[in-house]
Amino acid sequence: MLIYLPHSKVFNTRKEVKEYLGSTNKYNRALKQGEIFNITNTNIAHNGTIYNCHQKNQ
């Protein structure tokens, strides 16, 4: 899952985000600016709150 923060939209695939933004260049620019986040490795509670459960190896 991907989330586009400026519009708070959630997408299942990268292709959906590209179609929403209109082009690959706009997708790449938003990704570089940190406006798109991949939330595949996170757990989402039933109330919609996003919790990050991924721990880094030390």
Short mmCIF file of C-alpha atoms in Angstrom, two decimals:
data_model
loop_
_atom_site.label_atom_id
_atom_site.label_comp_id
_atom_site.label_asym_id
_atom_site.label_seq_id
_atom_site.Cartn_x
_atom_site.Cartn_y
_atom_site.Cartn_z
CA MET A 1 0.00 0.00 0.00
CA LEU A 2 1.12 3.50 -0.75
CA ILE A 3 -0.12 6.73 0.81
CA TYR A 4 0.04 10.14 -0.89
CA LEU A 5 0.21 12.58 2.02
CA PRO A 6 -0.83 15.92 0.44
CA HIS A 7 -4.28 14.52 -0.41
CA SER A 8 -4.38 11.70 2.19
CA LYS A 9 -5.11 9.13 -0.52
CA VAL A 10 -4.28 5.43 -0.11
CA PHE A 11 -3.40 3.29 -3.14
CA ASN A 12 -2.77 -0.43 -3.53
CA THR A 13 -0.23 -0.24 -6.36
CA ARG A 14 2.38 2.14 -7.70
CA LYS A 15 0.53 2.19 -11.02
CA GLU A 16 -2.57 3.65 -9.34
CA VAL A 17 -0.49 6.48 -7.85
CA LYS A 18 1.06 7.26 -11.24
CA GLU A 19 -2.37 7.38 -12.88
CA TYR A 20 -3.68 9.65 -10.11
CA LEU A 21 -0.74 12.06 -10.43
CA GLY A 22 -0.79 11.96 -14.22
CA SER A 23 2.76 10.91 -15.07
CA THR A 24 5.85 9.06 -13.94
CA ASN A 25 7.78 12.33 -13.58
CA LYS A 26 5.26 13.69 -11.06
CA TYR A 27 5.36 10.37 -9.18
CA ASN A 28 9.18 10.43 -9.00
CA ARG A 29 9.20 14.07 -7.86
CA ALA A 30 6.66 13.36 -5.09
CA LEU A 31 8.63 10.29 -4.02
CA LYS A 32 11.86 12.35 -3.79
CA GLN A 33 10.11 15.06 -1.77
CA GLY A 34 8.79 12.50 0.71
CA GLU A 35 5.12 12.94 -0.17
CA ILE A 36 4.62 9.23 -0.94
CA PHE A 37 5.16 6.53 1.67
CA ASN A 38 5.14 2.77 1.28
CA ILE A 39 3.16 1.35 4.20
CA THR A 40 3.34 -2.32 3.21
CA ASN A 41 5.41 -3.31 6.27
CA THR A 42 3.21 -1.56 8.84
CA ASN A 43 0.16 -2.56 10.81
CA ILE A 44 -3.01 -0.50 10.60
CA ALA A 45 -5.34 -0.61 13.59
CA HIS A 46 -9.07 -0.92 13.09
CA ASN A 47 -9.57 2.73 14.00
CA GLY A 48 -7.35 3.85 11.09
CA THR A 49 -4.29 4.71 13.17
CA ILE A 50 -1.00 3.73 11.54
CA TYR A 51 1.63 2.12 13.76
CA ASN A 52 5.14 1.32 12.56
CA CYS A 53 6.14 -2.12 13.82
CA HIS A 54 9.28 -2.55 11.73
CA GLN A 55 12.38 -2.75 13.93
CA LYS A 56 15.90 -2.25 12.64
CA ASN A 57 18.66 -4.71 13.50
CA GLN A 58 21.17 -3.27 15.93
#
